[in-house]
Short mmCIF file of C-alpha atoms and ligand atoms in Angstrom, two decimals:
data_model
loop_
_atom_site.label_atom_id
_atom_site.label_comp_id
_atom_site.label_asym_id
_atom_site.label_seq_id
_atom_site.Cartn_x
_atom_site.Cartn_y
_atom_site.Cartn_z
CA MET A 1 -23.27 -17.74 15.60
CA SER A 2 -23.02 -19.12 19.27
CA PRO A 3 -19.72 -20.66 20.27
CA GLU A 4 -21.05 -24.12 19.86
CA GLU A 5 -22.29 -23.36 16.52
CA PHE A 6 -18.80 -21.78 15.80
CA ARG A 7 -17.34 -25.15 16.78
CA ARG A 8 -19.61 -27.17 14.43
CA GLN A 9 -19.26 -25.00 11.42
CA GLY A 10 -15.80 -24.88 12.09
CA HIS A 11 -15.36 -28.71 11.66
CA ALA A 12 -17.58 -28.47 8.40
CA ALA A 13 -15.55 -25.56 7.11
CA ILE A 14 -12.44 -27.64 7.55
CA ASP A 15 -14.03 -30.83 6.12
CA TRP A 16 -14.99 -28.89 2.83
CA ILE A 17 -11.53 -27.62 2.63
CA ALA A 18 -10.16 -31.29 2.98
CA ASP A 19 -12.52 -32.38 0.37
CA TYR A 20 -11.83 -29.55 -1.82
CA TRP A 21 -8.17 -30.48 -1.77
CA ALA A 22 -8.77 -34.12 -2.14
CA GLY A 23 -10.76 -33.80 -5.27
CA LEU A 24 -8.74 -31.12 -7.01
CA ASP A 25 -7.16 -33.49 -9.20
CA ASP A 26 -10.39 -34.17 -11.07
CA LEU A 27 -11.44 -30.53 -11.60
CA PRO A 28 -10.36 -28.60 -14.59
CA VAL A 29 -7.43 -26.25 -13.55
CA LEU A 30 -8.29 -23.37 -15.26
CA SER A 31 -11.76 -21.95 -14.61
CA GLN A 32 -14.25 -22.32 -17.49
CA VAL A 33 -16.70 -19.73 -16.38
CA SER A 34 -17.32 -16.66 -18.61
CA PRO A 35 -17.35 -13.11 -17.58
CA GLY A 36 -20.37 -12.13 -15.33
CA ASP A 37 -21.18 -15.86 -14.81
CA VAL A 38 -20.43 -15.86 -11.05
CA ARG A 39 -22.00 -12.43 -10.26
CA ARG A 40 -25.30 -13.36 -12.21
CA ALA A 41 -25.68 -16.53 -10.01
CA LEU A 42 -25.36 -14.50 -6.96
CA PRO A 43 -28.19 -12.71 -5.45
CA ALA A 44 -28.39 -8.90 -5.96
CA SER A 45 -28.71 -7.80 -2.58
CA PRO A 46 -27.86 -9.19 0.78
CA PRO A 47 -30.23 -11.21 3.09
CA GLU A 48 -32.10 -9.04 5.05
CA THR A 49 -31.96 -11.53 7.95
CA GLY A 50 -29.07 -13.82 8.87
CA GLU A 51 -28.93 -17.23 7.35
CA SER A 52 -27.16 -20.25 8.56
CA PHE A 53 -23.39 -20.76 7.88
CA ASP A 54 -24.57 -24.24 6.05
CA ALA A 55 -26.28 -22.23 3.28
CA LEU A 56 -22.89 -20.44 2.55
CA LEU A 57 -20.85 -23.85 3.00
CA ALA A 58 -23.51 -25.55 0.59
CA ASP A 59 -22.94 -22.82 -2.26
CA LEU A 60 -19.47 -23.19 -2.41
CA ASP A 61 -19.50 -26.34 -4.62
CA GLU A 62 -22.04 -25.06 -6.98
CA LEU A 63 -21.31 -21.22 -7.27
CA VAL A 64 -17.50 -20.70 -6.00
CA VAL A 65 -15.62 -23.61 -7.24
CA PRO A 66 -16.66 -23.40 -10.87
CA GLY A 67 -15.28 -19.69 -10.85
CA LEU A 68 -11.87 -21.08 -9.51
CA THR A 69 -8.79 -21.24 -11.17
CA HIS A 70 -7.32 -23.78 -8.82
CA TRP A 71 -4.04 -22.45 -7.80
CA GLN A 72 -3.14 -25.51 -5.60
CA HIS A 73 -3.98 -27.93 -8.27
CA PRO A 74 -1.14 -30.32 -8.87
CA ARG A 75 -0.83 -29.26 -12.70
CA PHE A 76 -1.10 -25.58 -11.96
CA PHE A 77 2.11 -24.67 -13.84
CA ALA A 78 1.37 -20.82 -14.68
CA TYR A 79 3.05 -17.82 -13.43
CA PHE A 80 4.85 -18.58 -10.44
CA PRO A 81 3.05 -20.78 -7.84
CA ALA A 82 1.21 -19.13 -4.70
CA ASN A 83 1.50 -22.45 -3.13
CA SER A 84 -0.34 -23.42 0.09
CA SER A 85 -0.14 -26.50 2.51
CA PRO A 86 -2.13 -27.73 5.43
CA ALA A 87 0.37 -26.26 8.21
CA ALA A 88 0.00 -22.64 6.63
CA ILE A 89 -3.78 -22.98 6.33
CA LEU A 90 -4.11 -24.00 9.89
CA GLY A 91 -1.68 -21.35 11.00
CA ASP A 92 -3.58 -18.53 8.86
CA LEU A 93 -6.80 -19.91 10.56
CA ILE A 94 -5.35 -19.57 14.26
CA SER A 95 -4.18 -15.90 13.05
CA SER A 96 -7.53 -15.35 12.26
CA GLY A 97 -9.02 -16.97 15.37
CA ILE A 98 -6.62 -14.60 17.62
CA GLY A 99 -7.70 -11.66 15.62
CA ALA A 100 -5.02 -9.70 16.88
CA GLN A 101 -3.66 -6.67 15.15
CA GLY A 102 0.05 -6.05 15.81
CA MET A 103 0.38 -2.54 14.50
CA ILE A 104 2.81 -1.82 17.72
CA TRP A 105 4.62 -4.30 20.18
CA ALA A 106 2.10 -3.04 23.08
CA THR A 107 -0.85 -4.10 21.15
CA SER A 108 0.29 -7.74 21.18
CA PRO A 109 3.71 -8.37 22.07
CA ALA A 110 3.59 -12.07 20.76
CA VAL A 111 2.71 -10.93 17.38
CA THR A 112 5.69 -8.77 16.98
CA GLU A 113 8.31 -11.00 18.80
CA ILE A 114 7.13 -14.17 17.15
CA GLU A 115 7.74 -12.12 13.58
CA GLN A 116 11.01 -11.35 14.69
CA VAL A 117 12.05 -14.83 15.53
CA VAL A 118 10.37 -16.28 12.41
CA VAL A 119 12.07 -14.01 9.85
CA ASP A 120 15.31 -14.62 11.59
CA TRP A 121 14.84 -18.26 11.27
CA LEU A 122 14.31 -17.83 7.74
CA ALA A 123 17.23 -15.52 7.40
CA GLN A 124 19.10 -18.35 8.92
CA ALA A 125 17.38 -21.21 6.80
CA LEU A 126 18.44 -19.20 3.47
CA GLY A 127 21.91 -18.44 4.66
CA LEU A 128 21.29 -14.82 4.21
CA PRO A 129 24.44 -12.58 5.08
CA GLU A 130 24.56 -11.94 8.61
CA GLN A 131 24.25 -8.18 8.37
CA PHE A 132 20.49 -8.51 7.36
CA ARG A 133 19.64 -10.33 10.49
CA LEU A 134 17.93 -8.81 13.83
CA THR A 135 20.63 -9.20 16.54
CA ASP A 136 21.30 -7.11 19.70
CA HIS A 137 24.66 -6.02 18.17
CA GLY A 138 23.73 -5.38 14.35
CA ARG A 139 21.50 -2.98 12.62
CA GLY A 140 19.76 -5.44 10.26
CA GLY A 141 16.24 -6.66 10.49
CA GLY A 142 13.41 -8.14 8.58
CA VAL A 143 9.71 -7.91 8.15
CA ILE A 144 6.72 -9.67 6.89
CA GLN A 145 4.81 -7.45 4.24
CA ASP A 146 1.81 -8.52 2.22
CA THR A 147 3.68 -8.61 -1.23
CA ALA A 148 6.87 -8.06 -2.69
CA SER A 149 5.38 -5.42 -4.84
CA THR A 150 5.02 -3.53 -1.29
CA ALA A 151 8.22 -4.38 -0.13
CA THR A 152 9.87 -2.86 -3.26
CA PHE A 153 7.75 0.40 -2.71
CA THR A 154 8.86 0.34 1.17
CA ALA A 155 12.64 0.10 -0.02
CA LEU A 156 12.27 2.64 -2.35
CA LEU A 157 10.71 5.10 0.01
CA ALA A 158 13.70 4.33 2.41
CA ALA A 159 16.16 4.87 -0.23
CA LEU A 160 14.39 8.46 -1.18
CA HIS A 161 14.63 9.33 2.53
CA ALA A 162 18.23 8.38 3.01
CA ALA A 163 19.22 10.07 -0.38
CA SER A 164 17.46 13.23 0.39
CA GLY A 165 19.08 13.65 3.68
CA GLY A 166 15.67 13.39 5.21
CA SER A 167 14.06 15.99 3.22
CA ALA A 168 11.73 13.70 1.00
CA ARG A 169 9.41 13.26 3.85
CA GLU A 170 9.05 16.76 4.74
CA THR A 171 9.03 18.55 1.51
CA GLY A 172 8.41 16.02 -1.15
CA VAL A 173 10.74 14.80 -3.85
CA GLY A 174 11.74 18.20 -4.73
CA SER A 175 13.65 19.31 -7.89
CA THR A 176 16.31 16.66 -7.79
CA LYS A 177 16.30 14.61 -10.97
CA TRP A 178 16.25 10.88 -9.28
CA ALA A 179 16.85 8.06 -11.59
CA VAL A 180 16.05 4.41 -10.99
CA TYR A 181 17.26 1.20 -12.66
CA GLY A 182 16.23 -2.23 -13.57
CA SER A 183 16.43 -4.51 -16.19
CA SER A 184 14.23 -4.77 -19.18
CA GLN A 185 12.92 -7.98 -17.21
CA ALA A 186 12.65 -6.36 -13.76
CA HIS A 187 8.98 -6.89 -12.39
CA SER A 188 6.48 -4.32 -13.13
CA SER A 189 6.19 -3.77 -9.62
CA LEU A 190 9.38 -1.62 -9.63
CA VAL A 191 7.81 1.01 -12.01
CA LYS A 192 4.61 0.95 -10.14
CA ALA A 193 6.65 1.72 -6.77
CA VAL A 194 8.29 4.57 -8.81
CA MET A 195 5.02 5.81 -9.85
CA MET A 196 3.34 5.45 -6.31
CA ALA A 197 6.45 7.48 -4.62
CA GLY A 198 5.74 10.29 -7.08
CA LEU A 199 8.96 10.13 -8.94
CA GLY A 200 7.21 9.61 -12.28
CA ALA A 201 7.68 6.50 -14.39
CA GLU A 202 10.02 8.53 -16.65
CA CYS A 203 13.03 8.12 -14.14
CA VAL A 204 13.14 4.56 -14.59
CA ARG A 205 15.91 3.00 -16.96
CA SER A 206 15.31 0.15 -18.53
CA VAL A 207 18.60 -1.73 -18.58
CA GLU A 208 19.31 -4.09 -21.35
CA VAL A 209 19.76 -7.96 -21.00
CA ASP A 210 22.22 -10.35 -22.21
CA ALA A 211 20.22 -12.20 -24.98
CA HIS A 212 20.87 -15.69 -23.79
CA THR A 213 20.63 -15.30 -20.05
CA GLN A 214 18.23 -12.63 -19.92
CA ALA A 215 20.34 -11.14 -16.91
CA MET A 216 21.04 -7.61 -16.74
CA ASP A 217 23.94 -6.28 -18.83
CA VAL A 218 25.96 -4.82 -16.37
CA THR A 219 28.14 -2.91 -18.93
CA ALA A 220 25.03 -1.22 -20.19
CA LEU A 221 24.08 -0.34 -16.63
CA GLU A 222 27.48 1.43 -16.09
CA ARG A 223 27.03 3.41 -19.42
CA LEU A 224 23.74 4.65 -18.44
CA LEU A 225 24.96 5.57 -14.94
CA ALA A 226 27.78 7.62 -16.14
CA ASP A 227 25.50 9.18 -18.64
CA ASP A 228 22.75 10.12 -16.31
CA ILE A 229 25.35 11.60 -13.92
CA ASP A 230 26.84 13.66 -16.67
CA ASP A 231 23.12 14.71 -17.55
CA GLY A 232 22.45 15.84 -13.66
CA TRP A 233 20.46 12.80 -12.72
CA THR A 234 21.15 11.38 -9.22
CA PRO A 235 20.79 7.46 -9.35
CA LEU A 236 18.66 6.77 -6.43
CA PHE A 237 17.76 2.91 -6.53
CA VAL A 238 18.97 0.16 -8.38
CA GLN A 239 17.16 -3.32 -8.69
CA ALA A 240 19.00 -6.40 -9.23
CA ALA A 241 16.48 -9.46 -9.85
CA VAL A 242 17.16 -12.71 -8.80
CA GLY A 243 14.57 -14.96 -10.91
CA THR A 244 12.70 -12.41 -13.30
CA THR A 245 9.06 -13.37 -13.89
CA SER A 246 9.60 -14.18 -17.60
CA THR A 247 12.53 -16.68 -17.57
CA GLY A 248 13.86 -17.01 -14.03
CA ALA A 249 16.97 -15.02 -14.97
CA ILE A 250 19.39 -14.34 -12.25
CA ASP A 251 21.28 -11.04 -12.43
CA ASP A 252 24.74 -10.50 -11.18
CA VAL A 253 24.23 -8.84 -8.04
CA GLN A 254 27.74 -8.88 -7.26
CA ALA A 255 28.71 -7.15 -10.50
CA ILE A 256 25.77 -4.54 -10.19
CA ALA A 257 27.29 -3.82 -6.77
CA GLU A 258 30.30 -3.12 -8.09
CA ALA A 259 29.19 -0.86 -10.71
CA LEU A 260 27.50 1.19 -7.73
CA ASP A 261 30.88 1.57 -6.15
CA GLY A 262 31.12 5.42 -5.45
CA VAL A 263 27.46 6.31 -6.91
CA GLY A 264 25.83 5.90 -3.64
CA ALA A 265 22.37 4.18 -5.03
CA TRP A 266 20.34 1.79 -3.04
CA LEU A 267 20.81 -1.74 -4.20
CA HIS A 268 17.68 -3.77 -3.93
CA VAL A 269 17.30 -7.57 -4.72
CA ASP A 270 14.16 -8.68 -5.99
CA ALA A 271 14.41 -12.28 -5.25
CA ALA A 272 10.45 -12.58 -4.86
CA TRP A 273 10.19 -16.35 -6.27
CA ALA A 274 13.79 -17.70 -6.29
CA GLY A 275 14.81 -16.37 -2.93
CA VAL A 276 13.36 -19.31 -1.07
CA ALA A 277 15.06 -21.84 -3.06
CA ALA A 278 18.51 -20.54 -1.08
CA VAL A 279 17.15 -22.97 1.56
CA CYS A 280 19.24 -25.71 -0.47
CA PRO A 281 22.77 -25.25 0.42
CA GLU A 282 23.57 -26.35 -3.32
CA LEU A 283 21.54 -23.65 -4.94
CA ARG A 284 22.46 -20.72 -2.39
CA ASP A 285 25.74 -19.68 -4.07
CA ARG A 286 23.60 -18.97 -7.45
CA ILE A 287 20.91 -17.32 -5.41
CA LEU A 288 22.90 -15.33 -2.74
CA ALA A 289 26.13 -14.37 -4.46
CA GLY A 290 26.65 -10.68 -3.91
CA THR A 291 23.64 -10.00 -1.60
CA HIS A 292 25.69 -8.92 1.01
CA LEU A 293 26.48 -6.01 -0.75
CA ALA A 294 22.69 -4.88 -1.17
CA SER A 295 21.00 -2.59 1.05
CA SER A 296 17.57 -4.78 0.94
CA ILE A 297 16.25 -8.06 -0.41
CA VAL A 298 12.78 -9.41 -0.69
CA THR A 299 11.65 -13.07 -1.17
CA ASN A 300 8.01 -14.30 -1.02
CA PRO A 301 7.29 -17.49 1.34
CA HIS A 302 3.77 -17.19 -0.25
CA LYS A 303 5.29 -18.05 -3.85
CA TRP A 304 7.07 -21.41 -3.50
CA LEU A 305 7.47 -21.99 0.19
CA LEU A 306 4.14 -23.36 0.90
CA THR A 307 3.08 -20.46 3.00
CA THR A 308 -0.65 -19.21 1.97
CA PHE A 309 -0.58 -16.24 0.38
CA ASP A 310 0.26 -13.24 1.64
CA CYS A 311 3.64 -13.68 3.26
CA SER A 312 6.49 -11.42 1.43
CA VAL A 313 9.62 -10.92 3.69
CA LEU A 314 11.75 -7.81 3.16
CA TRP A 315 15.21 -7.58 5.01
CA VAL A 316 17.38 -4.69 5.04
CA GLN A 317 20.78 -3.98 6.31
CA ASP A 318 19.77 -1.14 8.73
CA ARG A 319 16.59 -1.11 10.06
CA SER A 320 16.82 2.45 11.07
CA TRP A 321 16.41 3.24 7.18
CA LEU A 322 12.89 2.01 7.32
CA THR A 323 12.03 3.50 10.65
CA ASP A 324 13.39 6.96 9.68
CA ALA A 325 11.60 7.25 6.30
CA LEU A 326 8.17 5.72 7.74
CA SER A 327 7.84 6.56 11.54
CA ILE A 328 4.88 8.73 12.72
CA THR A 329 3.60 8.70 15.96
CA PRO A 330 0.06 10.36 16.71
CA GLU A 331 -0.87 10.69 20.45
CA TYR A 332 -3.09 7.59 20.49
CA LEU A 333 -0.16 5.44 19.62
CA ARG A 334 2.27 6.82 22.28
CA ASN A 335 2.85 4.15 25.15
CA PRO A 336 5.60 3.37 27.52
CA ALA A 337 6.95 0.53 25.75
CA SER A 338 7.72 2.31 22.24
CA GLU A 339 9.21 5.21 24.31
CA SER A 340 11.40 3.05 26.28
CA GLY A 341 13.13 1.93 22.57
CA ALA A 342 13.29 -1.52 23.98
CA VAL A 343 10.88 -2.90 21.29
CA VAL A 344 10.11 -2.72 17.85
CA ASP A 345 7.00 -1.45 16.61
CA TYR A 346 6.44 -2.96 13.14
CA ARG A 347 4.09 -0.24 11.79
CA ASP A 348 7.25 1.63 11.05
CA TRP A 349 8.46 -0.81 8.86
CA HIS A 350 6.05 -0.47 5.95
CA PRO A 351 3.46 1.88 4.34
CA GLN A 352 0.51 0.81 6.44
CA LEU A 353 -0.60 0.94 9.97
CA GLY A 354 -2.66 -2.12 11.06
CA ARG A 355 -0.86 -5.70 10.55
CA ARG A 356 -1.98 -9.17 10.50
CA PHE A 357 -0.34 -12.04 12.61
CA ARG A 358 1.30 -13.34 9.20
CA ALA A 359 3.88 -14.78 11.08
CA MET A 360 1.82 -17.30 12.41
CA LYS A 361 1.57 -19.29 9.04
CA LEU A 362 5.43 -19.02 8.58
CA TRP A 363 6.08 -20.37 11.76
CA ALA A 364 3.71 -23.16 11.26
CA VAL A 365 5.36 -24.06 8.04
CA LEU A 366 8.97 -23.83 9.50
CA ARG A 367 8.23 -25.82 12.35
CA THR A 368 5.91 -28.89 10.63
CA TYR A 369 8.04 -29.18 7.71
CA GLY A 370 11.54 -28.41 9.06
CA LEU A 371 14.23 -27.34 7.06
CA GLU A 372 14.52 -30.77 5.57
CA GLY A 373 11.19 -30.80 4.37
CA LEU A 374 11.42 -27.63 2.72
CA ARG A 375 14.51 -28.54 0.92
CA ALA A 376 13.02 -31.67 -0.23
CA HIS A 377 10.09 -29.58 -1.71
CA ILE A 378 12.15 -27.28 -3.54
CA ARG A 379 14.45 -30.06 -4.89
CA GLU A 380 11.62 -32.13 -6.02
CA GLY A 381 10.21 -28.57 -7.97
CA VAL A 382 13.89 -28.30 -9.53
CA ASP A 383 14.09 -31.85 -10.36
CA LEU A 384 10.68 -31.95 -12.19
CA ALA A 385 11.58 -28.90 -14.14
CA ALA A 386 14.70 -30.90 -15.18
CA TYR A 387 12.44 -33.45 -16.22
CA VAL A 388 10.30 -31.22 -18.31
CA ALA A 389 13.50 -29.81 -20.02
CA GLU A 390 14.40 -33.19 -20.98
CA LEU A 391 11.03 -33.88 -22.58
CA VAL A 392 11.33 -30.71 -24.43
CA GLY A 393 14.60 -31.98 -25.66
CA GLU A 394 13.16 -35.20 -27.06
CA ASP A 395 10.56 -33.43 -29.14
CA ASP A 396 11.64 -32.12 -32.51
CA ARG A 397 8.78 -29.61 -32.47
CA LEU A 398 9.86 -27.71 -29.45
CA GLU A 399 12.83 -25.97 -28.30
CA LEU A 400 13.69 -24.46 -24.84
CA VAL A 401 14.23 -20.66 -25.17
CA THR A 402 16.82 -20.29 -22.23
CA ASP A 403 18.15 -22.84 -19.98
CA PRO A 404 15.75 -23.99 -17.22
CA SER A 405 16.00 -21.77 -14.03
CA LEU A 406 15.33 -23.81 -10.84
CA SER A 407 11.87 -24.80 -11.40
CA LEU A 408 10.82 -22.97 -14.24
CA VAL A 409 11.08 -23.95 -17.94
CA VAL A 410 10.75 -21.75 -20.91
CA PHE A 411 10.13 -23.21 -24.14
CA ARG A 412 8.29 -22.75 -27.48
CA HIS A 413 7.18 -24.28 -30.68
CA VAL A 414 9.84 -24.04 -33.70
CA GLY A 415 7.03 -23.27 -35.83
CA GLY A 416 6.53 -19.69 -34.37
CA ASP A 417 4.45 -17.73 -32.19
CA GLU A 418 1.16 -18.75 -33.66
CA SER A 419 2.14 -22.46 -32.90
CA THR A 420 3.35 -21.94 -29.65
CA LEU A 421 0.33 -19.91 -28.30
CA SER A 422 -2.20 -22.07 -29.97
CA ALA A 423 -0.58 -25.19 -28.33
CA MET A 424 -0.69 -23.57 -24.80
CA HIS A 425 -3.99 -22.53 -25.38
CA ARG A 426 -5.49 -25.92 -26.29
CA LEU A 427 -3.72 -27.26 -23.29
CA ASN A 428 -5.28 -24.53 -20.96
CA ALA A 429 -8.64 -25.12 -22.39
CA SER A 430 -8.38 -28.92 -21.77
CA GLY A 431 -8.52 -28.10 -18.16
CA VAL A 432 -5.49 -30.88 -17.67
CA ALA A 433 -3.18 -28.26 -16.80
CA TYR A 434 -2.60 -24.55 -17.00
CA LEU A 435 0.51 -22.70 -18.45
CA SER A 436 1.09 -19.13 -18.97
CA HIS A 437 3.21 -17.46 -21.87
CA THR A 438 5.94 -14.75 -21.89
CA VAL A 439 7.91 -13.25 -24.80
CA VAL A 440 11.56 -13.68 -25.13
CA GLU A 441 13.61 -11.23 -27.54
CA GLY A 442 10.21 -10.45 -29.49
CA ARG A 443 9.18 -14.39 -29.73
CA ALA A 444 6.25 -15.78 -27.84
CA ALA A 445 7.12 -18.65 -25.36
CA MET A 446 5.43 -20.97 -22.95
CA ARG A 447 6.15 -21.12 -19.13
CA LEU A 448 6.05 -24.24 -17.01
CA ALA A 449 6.65 -23.44 -13.43
CA VAL A 450 6.43 -26.11 -10.89
CA GLY A 451 5.68 -25.29 -7.47
CA SER A 452 3.10 -27.52 -5.80
CA TRP A 453 4.20 -30.03 -3.30
CA ARG A 454 1.20 -32.41 -4.82
CA THR A 455 3.03 -32.31 -8.15
CA THR A 456 4.42 -35.92 -9.41
CA ARG A 457 6.01 -36.99 -12.41
CA GLU A 458 2.86 -38.50 -13.37
CA ASP A 459 1.24 -35.04 -13.53
CA ILE A 460 4.07 -33.68 -15.84
CA ASP A 461 3.54 -36.97 -18.10
CA ARG A 462 -0.23 -36.18 -18.36
CA THR A 463 0.56 -32.60 -18.99
CA TRP A 464 3.09 -33.36 -21.50
CA ALA A 465 0.79 -36.01 -23.34
CA GLU A 466 -2.06 -33.40 -23.56
CA LEU A 467 0.15 -30.77 -24.88
CA GLN A 468 1.80 -32.85 -27.55
CA ARG A 469 -1.87 -33.81 -28.43
CA GLY A 470 -2.38 -30.11 -29.34
CA LEU A 471 1.01 -29.46 -31.19
N1 PLP B 1 9.00 -9.88 -8.31
C1 PLP B 1 8.99 -10.79 -9.12
C2 PLP B 1 10.34 -11.30 -9.67
C3 PLP B 1 7.98 -11.49 -9.31
O1 PLP B 1 7.90 -12.44 -9.92
C4 PLP B 1 6.60 -10.91 -8.74
C5 PLP B 1 5.32 -11.67 -9.10
O2 PLP B 1 5.22 -12.95 -9.88
C6 PLP B 1 6.79 -10.00 -7.89
C7 PLP B 1 7.79 -9.17 -7.89
C8 PLP B 1 5.45 -9.31 -7.54
O3 PLP B 1 4.91 -10.29 -6.43
P1 PLP B 1 4.03 -9.74 -5.43
O4 PLP B 1 2.62 -10.27 -6.01
O5 PLP B 1 4.04 -10.42 -4.11
O6 PLP B 1 3.95 -8.17 -5.21
#
C-alpha cells in the first residue's frame, strides 16, 4: 500500500467507523448469528496475491457486522461496559500509526513519559491517596496494563516476591503454605492469577459475604485468617472488591485493612469497573475509603471511562515491589539510560516485555473530555441507573435484588428464576437491548449496567417497554 493509497483508505476506514456508529441504533444489539456462520462465510485459505483494501472494507458490513454484538450500542447493558469514544479511537489509531514498542525508556522516551504523566493525571482525577502517585520524593507509581486480570496477577507476583524475601523468583514457591483471600463475589481473575502463579487454586479462601449488601463479611475474614495461621498457613494476598461483577458490591477496604493489621498480607483493591467513578467527588468516599491502606489498586478506563479496550491502570504504593519481582535484563536490553537509574523501564512493571503506546488513547480521552466531561458521563450513568431502579419499583412483577450500585441495577421477576431468565432472554432475542444475568444468594437475577455515552432516557424507556412485553 503506497502512502497515497494509505491516506485514501484511511479516510475510507474512518468514514466506515463513523457510519457504523451512526447506524448502531438500528442494529440488533446482540449478534444473531449461529456458531460457524462467520467462519463459513470466509474463504478457507488466504489470497495468493494481495487484494485492494477496498475489498476488505466492502466485506465489513456483510460479513463482520452481523457477527458482532455491538458493545458501543446505546442499549448494550450486559456485563460491564467496554465503552469507547471518538477521542480514544483516534488516540489508538495514532498509537498504531506511530507503531512504537515502549518496552524500555530508551526504545521511545515519549511512550514511557507520557504514560507516567497520564497515569498520574488519572490518579489526581480520581483523588487516589498521594502514596500511589509517581513523585520524586515518593515511592509509588502506576502503569497501564492490558486488563485487570493481568494487573491482579502482577500484584500477586509482587506480593509473593516480597513475602518470600525474594526467594520465590529464584527457587519457586517452595513449601510455604501460602493463602489468598477474596470474597465469594471476587472476580474469577483472582483464582486465575493464583493458578498462573503456580500456587494452586486450593490456596484461595472464599470469604462469605453479607447476604444483603453482598460485600465481604470482615468478621468471616478475621476468622479464616486466624484459623489459617493456627494451621500453619501464611496469608499472602487479600483482594478487596470495590464494585463486584455480579452486583457492584463494595467491600469495606478500611475494615479489611484493619483485619490485616499485624498479619502482613498484601492488600489489593480490585476496582476494575467502579474505580473510575471516583472522578466524581461526591462518589469518591464510597469508592476510595480505606484505599490508602492498600498495597495496590487497579481500575479499568476501558470499562466505563470512554477509553477503547484495552487500558487498565495498576498503582502500587512502592514501585520497587514490582521491579524487584519482575526485572530481568538480558544483555541486548542493557543501555546507558536504564543503567543511570534516571528513567523508568515499564517492562519491569508487568509480566510481558513488549508494550503498546496505550497512554495515547487515555491522554486523548483526558484532554478531549476534560474532568468535567468525564464527571458528566459518569453522573449520567448513575442517574440513568437510578431511573431504572424507579421503573423496577413501579412494576409489581419485578423486584430489586440489591440496592443499585453506581450505574448497575440488579433485579428479578418475583415469579422465580424461570420467569426472570425467560424475560431476559426474550428481551435479548428481540435485538432491542442486551442484558446479562447473575445468581445472587442462589437466585437468578438480571443485570442492567449503563455505560455508553450515547445511552439516553429514551433508550431506557425503549428497553423497558420491550422487557415488559416479555414479562
Ligand atoms: N474485576 C472485576 C470486578 C471485573 O468486573 C472484571 C471484569 O468485568 C475484572 C476484574 C476483569 O477485567 P479484565 O477484563 O480487565 O481482566
